[in-house]
């Protein structure tokens, strides 16, 4: 025979007791009432026991068992806060000069400190929108004239020869993006002429960086000579809309260029900025003296960004760069060109370099901003403490 269902007090009565009773008294009171309930079940029956339990719960609804409502606590806090405000107001009116120096000095210092912190945070966010920003490195150069004891500061630029050697022969490389200066000027379409700033670029630019195209094929847009990619803003300035792939624009040197792609406008937090990109392969046709173009020590005109594979060892890669420098230094006289990698996310606030591709801040300014932030906030705190004491 299965045992019967256990007899329990009314649930709503137990919940009501837990609602009004003080937590310090609830456990003992609930235990006593339950013990009386079980005894009444045995002696008087279930129905009578439940009625008596309900009556007992209502009987204990007394001032010493009822917990304080939360509204009362909030009211007490409000009264205390009002008292503090009144006291502070009287002190401010009694010591107006002292209060003004303390309040405005601390407020202004904290505001300046927060602005500086915001600036530092924005600097940290530069170039992190690229999908593979943690694997993208800029190739930097150090040019040392061997007959001089002084070594030049690092350059953000590097030679085209170094970029192509890394792209074609180095292990551990997914792709290399190459920019070259001296592309830009006035571009015309029909009777409209618009000045645009730009650079030459190879097809790797659209695979290394997250510059998505809204029109065109990213793999081929910058492959053929006399091909250009416009930003959406530039396309609207020239044509009035962005449905422009296949149209032709004329550079101020008289050459015609075909629009092969339109990319989304460049985000604010990018150190690389342009209105138009022209295919780098065009320079093989338009530039005379290809020997100089591909010279090992021609490090002044192009920027190379390397996308490394995830498993690439940076120390091994640097040894390969050193070996490349040692081999190619033999093609020039009285000079050494050293190569190194600079992480993309550290370019804006990192090591100071010459020939930057766009506006950067540099480590010196970042250190000054950090020092100013600390000095402003600490001086405000010390000033407030000293005046208060």
Tab-separated table of N, CA and C in Angstrom, residues 239-381:
chain	number	residue	atom	x	y	z
A	239	UNK	N	30.699	61.389	-60.128
A	239	UNK	CA	29.609	60.917	-60.983
A	239	UNK	C	28.216	61.252	-60.453
A	240	UNK	N	28.121	61.551	-59.170
A	240	UNK	CA	26.803	61.813	-58.598
A	240	UNK	C	26.139	60.583	-58.029
A	241	UNK	N	26.672	59.396	-58.283
A	241	UNK	CA	26.164	58.146	-57.704
A	241	UNK	C	27.325	57.165	-57.595
A	242	UNK	N	27.044	55.951	-57.089
A	242	UNK	CA	28.105	54.959	-56.882
A	242	UNK	C	28.034	53.790	-57.860
A	243	UNK	N	27.083	53.827	-58.780
A	243	UNK	CA	26.977	52.763	-59.795
A	243	UNK	C	27.852	53.164	-60.987
A	244	UNK	N	29.181	53.034	-60.813
A	244	UNK	CA	30.110	53.654	-61.761
A	244	UNK	C	31.144	52.693	-62.339
A	245	UNK	N	31.105	51.421	-61.968
A	245	UNK	CA	32.098	50.477	-62.472
A	245	UNK	C	32.021	50.400	-63.998
A	246	UNK	N	33.183	50.530	-64.633
A	246	UNK	CA	33.252	50.501	-66.088
A	246	UNK	C	33.349	51.883	-66.714
A	247	UNK	N	33.062	52.929	-65.960
A	247	UNK	CA	33.166	54.283	-66.497
A	247	UNK	C	34.639	54.725	-66.517
A	248	UNK	N	34.902	55.761	-67.266
A	248	UNK	CA	36.274	56.235	-67.461
A	248	UNK	C	36.420	57.659	-66.942
A	249	UNK	N	37.514	57.923	-66.255
A	249	UNK	CA	37.850	59.273	-65.822
A	249	UNK	C	39.223	59.631	-66.391
A	250	UNK	N	39.487	60.922	-66.512
A	250	UNK	CA	40.724	61.391	-67.123
A	250	UNK	C	41.556	62.133	-66.082
A	251	UNK	N	42.807	61.709	-65.943
A	251	UNK	CA	43.742	62.373	-65.024
A	251	UNK	C	44.240	63.663	-65.659
A	252	UNK	N	44.781	64.550	-64.835
A	252	UNK	CA	45.249	65.830	-65.378
A	252	UNK	C	46.481	65.684	-66.286
A	253	UNK	N	47.087	64.470	-66.321
A	253	UNK	CA	48.187	64.255	-67.268
A	253	UNK	C	47.690	63.754	-68.619
A	254	UNK	N	46.354	63.648	-68.754
A	254	UNK	CA	45.766	63.246	-70.028
A	254	UNK	C	45.464	61.773	-70.148
A	255	UNK	N	45.920	60.936	-69.207
A	255	UNK	CA	45.681	59.492	-69.299
A	255	UNK	C	44.277	59.150	-68.791
A	256	UNK	N	43.685	58.154	-69.423
A	256	UNK	CA	42.356	57.702	-69.029
A	256	UNK	C	42.465	56.496	-68.088
A	257	UNK	N	41.608	56.484	-67.096
A	257	UNK	CA	41.582	55.410	-66.109
A	257	UNK	C	40.166	54.850	-66.032
A	258	UNK	N	40.074	53.531	-65.902
A	258	UNK	CA	38.774	52.858	-65.825
A	258	UNK	C	38.452	52.520	-64.375
A	259	UNK	N	37.247	52.875	-63.960
A	259	UNK	CA	36.808	52.571	-62.594
A	259	UNK	C	36.446	51.091	-62.516
A	260	UNK	N	37.157	50.348	-61.676
A	260	UNK	CA	36.920	48.900	-61.559
A	260	UNK	C	36.354	48.511	-60.195
A	261	UNK	N	36.202	49.485	-59.309
A	261	UNK	CA	35.655	49.170	-57.994
A	261	UNK	C	35.318	50.419	-57.210
A	262	UNK	N	34.365	50.271	-56.294
A	262	UNK	CA	33.993	51.340	-55.354
A	262	UNK	C	33.985	50.728	-53.968
A	263	UNK	N	34.745	51.312	-53.069
A	263	UNK	CA	34.831	50.779	-51.704
A	263	UNK	C	34.068	51.656	-50.722
A	264	UNK	N	33.730	51.068	-49.600
A	264	UNK	CA	33.114	51.839	-48.531
A	264	UNK	C	34.077	52.934	-48.065
A	265	UNK	N	33.517	54.032	-47.596
A	265	UNK	CA	34.361	55.115	-47.094
A	265	UNK	C	35.232	54.619	-45.947
A	266	UNK	N	36.435	55.129	-45.889
A	266	UNK	CA	37.411	54.672	-44.899
A	266	UNK	C	36.971	55.095	-43.501
A	267	UNK	N	36.991	54.189	-42.521
A	267	UNK	CA	36.619	54.548	-41.155
A	267	UNK	C	37.515	55.643	-40.582
A	268	UNK	N	37.005	56.322	-39.569
A	268	UNK	CA	37.736	57.434	-38.951
A	268	UNK	C	39.046	56.947	-38.352
A	269	UNK	N	39.015	55.809	-37.680
A	269	UNK	CA	40.202	55.330	-36.982
A	269	UNK	C	41.093	54.504	-37.908
A	270	UNK	N	41.559	55.137	-38.958
A	270	UNK	CA	42.496	54.508	-39.897
A	270	UNK	C	43.623	55.485	-40.166
A	271	UNK	N	44.869	55.000	-40.071
A	271	UNK	CA	46.002	55.890	-40.364
A	271	UNK	C	46.269	55.965	-41.862
A	272	UNK	N	45.633	55.073	-42.636
A	272	UNK	CA	45.749	55.094	-44.093
A	272	UNK	C	44.498	55.766	-44.657
A	273	UNK	N	44.679	56.868	-45.380
A	273	UNK	CA	43.540	57.615	-45.897
A	273	UNK	C	43.797	57.984	-47.363
A	274	UNK	N	42.761	57.900	-48.172
A	274	UNK	CA	42.870	58.227	-49.595
A	274	UNK	C	41.471	58.402	-50.161
A	275	UNK	N	41.413	59.030	-51.343
A	275	UNK	CA	40.157	59.167	-52.084
A	275	UNK	C	40.094	58.193	-53.254
A	276	UNK	N	41.273	57.831	-53.774
A	276	UNK	CA	41.331	57.009	-54.972
A	276	UNK	C	42.603	56.171	-54.945
A	277	UNK	N	42.517	54.952	-55.468
A	277	UNK	CA	43.675	54.068	-55.606
A	277	UNK	C	43.849	53.713	-57.078
A	278	UNK	N	45.080	53.853	-57.579
A	278	UNK	CA	45.392	53.443	-58.947
A	278	UNK	C	46.222	52.177	-58.934
A	279	UNK	N	46.038	51.322	-59.919
A	279	UNK	CA	46.744	50.040	-59.948
A	279	UNK	C	48.254	50.258	-60.060
A	280	UNK	N	49.003	49.568	-59.201
A	280	UNK	CA	50.461	49.703	-59.172
A	280	UNK	C	51.103	49.197	-60.465
A	281	UNK	N	50.456	48.256	-61.114
A	281	UNK	CA	51.009	47.696	-62.355
A	281	UNK	C	51.122	48.751	-63.451
A	282	UNK	N	50.408	49.853	-63.307
A	282	UNK	CA	50.471	50.922	-64.309
A	282	UNK	C	51.867	51.538	-64.381
A	283	UNK	N	52.586	51.540	-63.255
A	283	UNK	CA	53.889	52.181	-63.222
A	283	UNK	C	54.904	51.477	-64.130
A	284	UNK	N	54.699	50.214	-64.427
A	284	UNK	CA	55.596	49.524	-65.353
A	284	UNK	C	55.491	50.101	-66.767
A	285	UNK	N	54.355	50.745	-67.039
A	285	UNK	CA	54.142	51.331	-68.363
A	285	UNK	C	54.506	52.809	-68.376
A	286	UNK	N	54.174	53.505	-67.314
A	286	UNK	CA	54.291	54.968	-67.326
A	286	UNK	C	55.617	55.482	-66.781
A	287	UNK	N	56.329	54.674	-65.996
A	287	UNK	CA	57.549	55.154	-65.351
A	287	UNK	C	58.772	54.688	-66.122
A	288	UNK	N	59.616	55.648	-66.467
A	288	UNK	CA	60.871	55.315	-67.121
A	288	UNK	C	61.939	55.008	-66.067
A	289	UNK	N	62.877	54.170	-66.424
A	289	UNK	CA	63.944	53.826	-65.492
A	289	UNK	C	63.486	52.848	-64.424
A	290	UNK	N	63.094	51.656	-64.847
A	290	UNK	CA	62.630	50.633	-63.916
A	290	UNK	C	63.746	50.143	-62.998
A	291	UNK	N	64.998	50.297	-63.412
A	291	UNK	CA	66.101	49.882	-62.539
A	291	UNK	C	66.093	50.703	-61.252
A	292	UNK	N	65.886	52.000	-61.378
A	292	UNK	CA	65.798	52.836	-60.182
A	292	UNK	C	64.529	52.532	-59.393
A	293	UNK	N	63.448	52.252	-60.110
A	293	UNK	CA	62.174	51.951	-59.441
A	293	UNK	C	62.319	50.743	-58.511
A	294	UNK	N	63.086	49.755	-58.932
A	294	UNK	CA	63.233	48.526	-58.154
A	294	UNK	C	64.578	48.450	-57.434
A	295	UNK	N	65.253	49.583	-57.257
A	295	UNK	CA	66.546	49.574	-56.561
A	295	UNK	C	66.362	49.249	-55.084
A	296	UNK	N	67.342	48.547	-54.514
A	296	UNK	CA	67.271	48.126	-53.124
A	296	UNK	C	67.261	49.314	-52.162
A	297	UNK	N	67.993	50.371	-52.517
A	297	UNK	CA	68.071	51.513	-51.606
A	297	UNK	C	67.071	52.617	-51.949
A	298	UNK	N	66.109	52.340	-52.813
A	298	UNK	CA	65.039	53.305	-53.102
A	298	UNK	C	63.907	53.082	-52.087
A	299	UNK	N	64.139	53.554	-50.878
A	299	UNK	CA	63.220	53.249	-49.764
A	299	UNK	C	62.309	54.426	-49.423
A	300	UNK	N	62.175	55.399	-50.295
A	300	UNK	CA	61.520	56.646	-49.914
A	300	UNK	C	60.089	56.782	-50.413
A	301	UNK	N	59.616	55.904	-51.270
A	301	UNK	CA	58.374	56.194	-51.991
A	301	UNK	C	57.247	55.185	-51.797
A	302	UNK	N	57.496	54.066	-51.171
A	302	UNK	CA	56.444	53.046	-51.070
A	302	UNK	C	56.340	52.500	-49.656
A	303	UNK	N	55.142	52.004	-49.349
A	303	UNK	CA	54.866	51.394	-48.041
A	303	UNK	C	54.395	49.956	-48.276
A	304	UNK	N	54.906	49.049	-47.485
A	304	UNK	CA	54.521	47.637	-47.618
A	304	UNK	C	53.968	47.130	-46.288
A	305	UNK	N	52.841	46.426	-46.367
A	305	UNK	CA	52.197	45.832	-45.186
A	305	UNK	C	52.092	44.331	-45.416
A	306	UNK	N	52.631	43.576	-44.471
A	306	UNK	CA	52.714	42.127	-44.620
A	306	UNK	C	51.649	41.456	-43.758
A	307	UNK	N	50.856	40.594	-44.363
A	307	UNK	CA	49.890	39.766	-43.632
A	307	UNK	C	50.515	38.398	-43.406
A	308	UNK	N	50.873	38.114	-42.144
A	308	UNK	CA	51.533	36.857	-41.824
A	308	UNK	C	50.519	35.756	-41.547
A	309	UNK	N	50.935	34.540	-41.779
A	309	UNK	CA	50.113	33.396	-41.389
A	309	UNK	C	50.112	33.288	-39.864
A	310	UNK	N	49.090	32.637	-39.331
A	310	UNK	CA	48.936	32.562	-37.879
A	310	UNK	C	50.099	31.833	-37.211
A	311	UNK	N	50.674	30.865	-37.903
A	311	UNK	CA	51.739	30.057	-37.277
A	311	UNK	C	53.132	30.651	-37.502
A	312	UNK	N	53.237	31.799	-38.139
A	312	UNK	CA	54.546	32.382	-38.451
A	312	UNK	C	55.273	32.826	-37.189
A	313	UNK	N	56.540	32.441	-37.069
A	313	UNK	CA	57.386	32.849	-35.943
A	313	UNK	C	58.076	34.166	-36.293
A	314	UNK	N	57.859	35.198	-35.486
A	314	UNK	CA	58.407	36.520	-35.789
A	314	UNK	C	59.930	36.541	-35.732
A	315	UNK	N	60.515	35.780	-34.826
A	315	UNK	CA	61.981	35.741	-34.734
A	315	UNK	C	62.588	35.135	-35.998
A	316	UNK	N	61.992	34.056	-36.479
A	316	UNK	CA	62.482	33.431	-37.706
A	316	UNK	C	62.287	34.374	-38.887
A	317	UNK	N	61.151	35.066	-38.916
A	317	UNK	CA	60.887	35.995	-40.011
A	317	UNK	C	61.908	37.135	-40.014
A	318	UNK	N	62.274	37.622	-38.815
A	318	UNK	CA	63.258	38.698	-38.736
A	318	UNK	C	64.628	38.223	-39.232
A	319	UNK	N	64.974	36.987	-38.939
A	319	UNK	CA	66.238	36.437	-39.450
A	319	UNK	C	66.229	36.377	-40.974
A	320	UNK	N	65.072	36.067	-41.540
A	320	UNK	CA	64.964	36.058	-43.003
A	320	UNK	C	65.120	37.470	-43.566
A	321	UNK	N	64.573	38.460	-42.858
A	321	UNK	CA	64.744	39.850	-43.290
A	321	UNK	C	66.212	40.264	-43.224
A	322	UNK	N	66.880	39.864	-42.155
A	322	UNK	CA	68.309	40.191	-42.027
A	322	UNK	C	69.127	39.537	-43.152
A	323	UNK	N	68.766	38.307	-43.493
A	323	UNK	CA	69.469	37.621	-44.577
A	323	UNK	C	69.216	38.313	-45.912
A	324	UNK	N	67.994	38.782	-46.130
A	324	UNK	CA	67.678	39.515	-47.352
A	324	UNK	C	68.489	40.807	-47.426
A	325	UNK	N	68.587	41.533	-46.304
A	325	UNK	CA	69.370	42.771	-46.283
A	325	UNK	C	70.839	42.499	-46.588
A	326	UNK	N	71.368	41.447	-45.982
A	326	UNK	CA	72.779	41.120	-46.200
A	326	UNK	C	73.044	40.796	-47.670
A	327	UNK	N	72.105	40.103	-48.293
A	327	UNK	CA	72.303	39.721	-49.696
A	327	UNK	C	72.156	40.928	-50.626
A	328	UNK	N	71.138	41.764	-50.395
A	328	UNK	CA	70.876	42.870	-51.313
A	328	UNK	C	71.773	44.075	-51.066
A	329	UNK	N	72.369	44.165	-49.879
A	329	UNK	CA	73.303	45.271	-49.627
A	329	UNK	C	74.487	45.242	-50.601
A	330	UNK	N	74.776	44.091	-51.156
A	330	UNK	CA	75.887	43.964	-52.098
A	330	UNK	C	75.605	44.672	-53.421
A	331	UNK	N	74.327	45.001	-53.675
A	331	UNK	CA	73.968	45.666	-54.927
A	331	UNK	C	74.081	47.184	-54.834
A	332	UNK	N	74.373	47.705	-53.636
A	332	UNK	CA	74.532	49.152	-53.458
A	332	UNK	C	75.890	49.427	-52.833
A	333	UNK	N	76.306	50.683	-52.844
A	333	UNK	CA	77.623	51.038	-52.341
A	333	UNK	C	77.507	51.859	-51.056
A	334	UNK	N	78.376	51.510	-50.116
A	334	UNK	CA	78.574	52.291	-48.890
A	334	UNK	C	77.273	52.505	-48.089
A	335	UNK	N	76.396	51.542	-48.115
A	335	UNK	CA	75.139	51.704	-47.372
A	335	UNK	C	74.617	50.351	-46.920
A	336	UNK	N	73.838	50.419	-45.864
A	336	UNK	CA	73.145	49.227	-45.357
A	336	UNK	C	71.690	49.583	-45.127
A	337	UNK	N	70.800	48.759	-45.649
A	337	UNK	CA	69.363	48.950	-45.451
A	337	UNK	C	68.848	47.801	-44.587
A	338	UNK	N	68.496	48.115	-43.348
A	338	UNK	CA	67.942	47.110	-42.453
A	338	UNK	C	66.425	47.129	-42.488
A	339	UNK	N	65.818	45.972	-42.322
A	339	UNK	CA	64.362	45.836	-42.366
A	339	UNK	C	63.839	45.276	-41.052
A	340	UNK	N	62.654	45.693	-40.686
A	340	UNK	CA	61.989	45.153	-39.490
A	340	UNK	C	60.487	45.294	-39.659
A	341	UNK	N	59.748	44.665	-38.755
A	341	UNK	CA	58.283	44.695	-38.796
A	341	UNK	C	57.736	45.567	-37.671
A	342	UNK	N	56.686	46.299	-37.998
A	342	UNK	CA	56.025	47.157	-37.014
A	342	UNK	C	54.542	46.779	-36.973
A	343	UNK	N	54.005	46.318	-35.831
A	343	UNK	CA	52.596	45.902	-35.764
A	343	UNK	C	51.647	47.023	-36.186
A	344	UNK	N	50.625	46.674	-36.920
A	344	UNK	CA	49.678	47.663	-37.444
A	344	UNK	C	49.023	48.464	-36.328
A	345	UNK	N	48.606	47.785	-35.254
A	345	UNK	CA	47.872	48.464	-34.178
A	345	UNK	C	48.743	49.416	-33.374
A	346	UNK	N	50.062	49.366	-33.568
A	346	UNK	CA	50.968	50.231	-32.803
A	346	UNK	C	51.540	51.364	-33.651
A	347	UNK	N	51.055	51.528	-34.861
A	347	UNK	CA	51.643	52.532	-35.753
A	347	UNK	C	51.309	53.947	-35.290
A	348	UNK	N	50.056	54.217	-34.990
A	348	UNK	CA	49.640	55.583	-34.646
A	348	UNK	C	50.295	56.059	-33.360
A	349	UNK	N	50.355	55.206	-32.361
A	349	UNK	CA	50.931	55.614	-31.082
A	349	UNK	C	52.250	54.954	-30.760
A	350	UNK	N	52.906	54.374	-31.773
A	350	UNK	CA	54.133	53.633	-31.532
A	350	UNK	C	55.382	54.431	-31.830
A	351	UNK	N	56.423	53.738	-32.253
A	351	UNK	CA	57.735	54.332	-32.482
A	351	UNK	C	57.661	55.465	-33.513
A	352	UNK	N	58.352	56.567	-33.224
A	352	UNK	CA	58.401	57.690	-34.156
A	352	UNK	C	59.202	57.303	-35.403
A	353	UNK	N	58.605	57.516	-36.571
A	353	UNK	CA	59.244	57.149	-37.829
A	353	UNK	C	59.063	58.264	-38.853
A	354	UNK	N	59.958	58.304	-39.829
A	354	UNK	CA	59.867	59.276	-40.920
A	354	UNK	C	59.061	58.692	-42.077
A	355	UNK	N	58.613	59.593	-42.965
A	355	UNK	CA	57.878	59.194	-44.177
A	355	UNK	C	56.595	58.423	-43.860
A	356	UNK	N	55.825	58.918	-42.922
A	356	UNK	CA	54.572	58.247	-42.596
A	356	UNK	C	53.598	58.363	-43.751
A	357	UNK	N	52.733	57.362	-43.888
A	357	UNK	CA	51.753	57.352	-44.967
A	357	UNK	C	50.597	58.300	-44.678
A	358	UNK	N	50.387	58.584	-43.408
A	358	UNK	CA	49.316	59.482	-42.999
A	358	UNK	C	49.639	60.074	-41.642
A	359	UNK	N	48.745	60.886	-41.097
A	359	UNK	CA	49.005	61.514	-39.798
A	359	UNK	C	49.033	60.488	-38.666
A	360	UNK	N	50.073	60.542	-37.856
A	360	UNK	CA	50.201	59.688	-36.672
A	360	UNK	C	50.620	60.559	-35.497
A	361	UNK	N	50.567	59.990	-34.313
A	361	UNK	CA	50.909	60.734	-33.101
A	361	UNK	C	52.336	60.432	-32.660
A	362	UNK	N	52.690	59.161	-32.617
A	362	UNK	CA	54.031	58.783	-32.184
A	362	UNK	C	54.115	58.550	-30.695
A	363	UNK	N	55.116	57.779	-30.293
A	363	UNK	CA	55.255	57.393	-28.885
A	363	UNK	C	55.570	58.579	-27.990
A	364	UNK	N	56.279	59.578	-28.505
A	364	UNK	CA	56.644	60.732	-27.684
A	364	UNK	C	55.404	61.485	-27.213
A	365	UNK	N	54.490	61.743	-28.137
A	365	UNK	CA	53.263	62.458	-27.782
A	365	UNK	C	52.399	61.624	-26.840
A	366	UNK	N	52.343	60.303	-27.080
A	366	UNK	CA	51.559	59.424	-26.207
A	366	UNK	C	52.097	59.472	-24.778
A	367	UNK	N	53.412	59.421	-24.636
A	367	UNK	CA	54.015	59.508	-23.299
A	367	UNK	C	53.697	60.839	-22.639
A	368	UNK	N	53.715	61.921	-23.418
A	368	UNK	CA	53.382	63.239	-22.872
A	368	UNK	C	51.926	63.268	-22.415
A	369	UNK	N	51.019	62.689	-23.210
A	369	UNK	CA	49.607	62.656	-22.826
A	369	UNK	C	49.392	61.845	-21.556
A	370	UNK	N	50.070	60.707	-21.446
A	370	UNK	CA	49.951	59.889	-20.236
A	370	UNK	C	50.461	60.663	-19.019
A	371	UNK	N	51.609	61.326	-19.174
A	371	UNK	CA	52.177	62.099	-18.068
A	371	UNK	C	51.247	63.242	-17.667
A	372	UNK	N	50.681	63.941	-18.654
A	372	UNK	CA	49.763	65.038	-18.353
A	372	UNK	C	48.523	64.537	-17.623
A	373	UNK	N	47.998	63.398	-18.062
A	373	UNK	CA	46.814	62.834	-17.412
A	373	UNK	C	47.093	62.539	-15.945
A	374	UNK	N	48.215	61.891	-15.664
A	374	UNK	CA	48.569	61.552	-14.284
A	374	UNK	C	48.797	62.817	-13.460
A	375	UNK	N	49.539	63.782	-14.021
A	375	UNK	CA	49.851	65.016	-13.290
A	375	UNK	C	48.585	65.798	-12.977
A	376	UNK	N	47.688	65.932	-13.959
A	376	UNK	CA	46.463	66.719	-13.754
A	376	UNK	C	45.589	66.101	-12.672
A	377	UNK	N	45.381	64.791	-12.752
A	377	UNK	CA	44.497	64.132	-11.776
A	377	UNK	C	45.126	64.128	-10.388
A	378	UNK	N	46.411	63.806	-10.280
A	378	UNK	CA	47.058	63.779	-8.971
A	378	UNK	C	47.125	65.179	-8.350
A	379	UNK	N	47.436	66.191	-9.159
A	379	UNK	CA	47.508	67.552	-8.615
A	379	UNK	C	46.142	68.005	-8.116
A	380	UNK	N	45.084	67.635	-8.821
A	380	UNK	CA	43.739	67.985	-8.363
A	380	UNK	C	43.418	67.320	-7.025
A	381	UNK	N	43.789	66.043	-6.909
A	381	UNK	CA	43.522	65.325	-5.649
A	381	UNK	C	44.337	65.913	-4.498
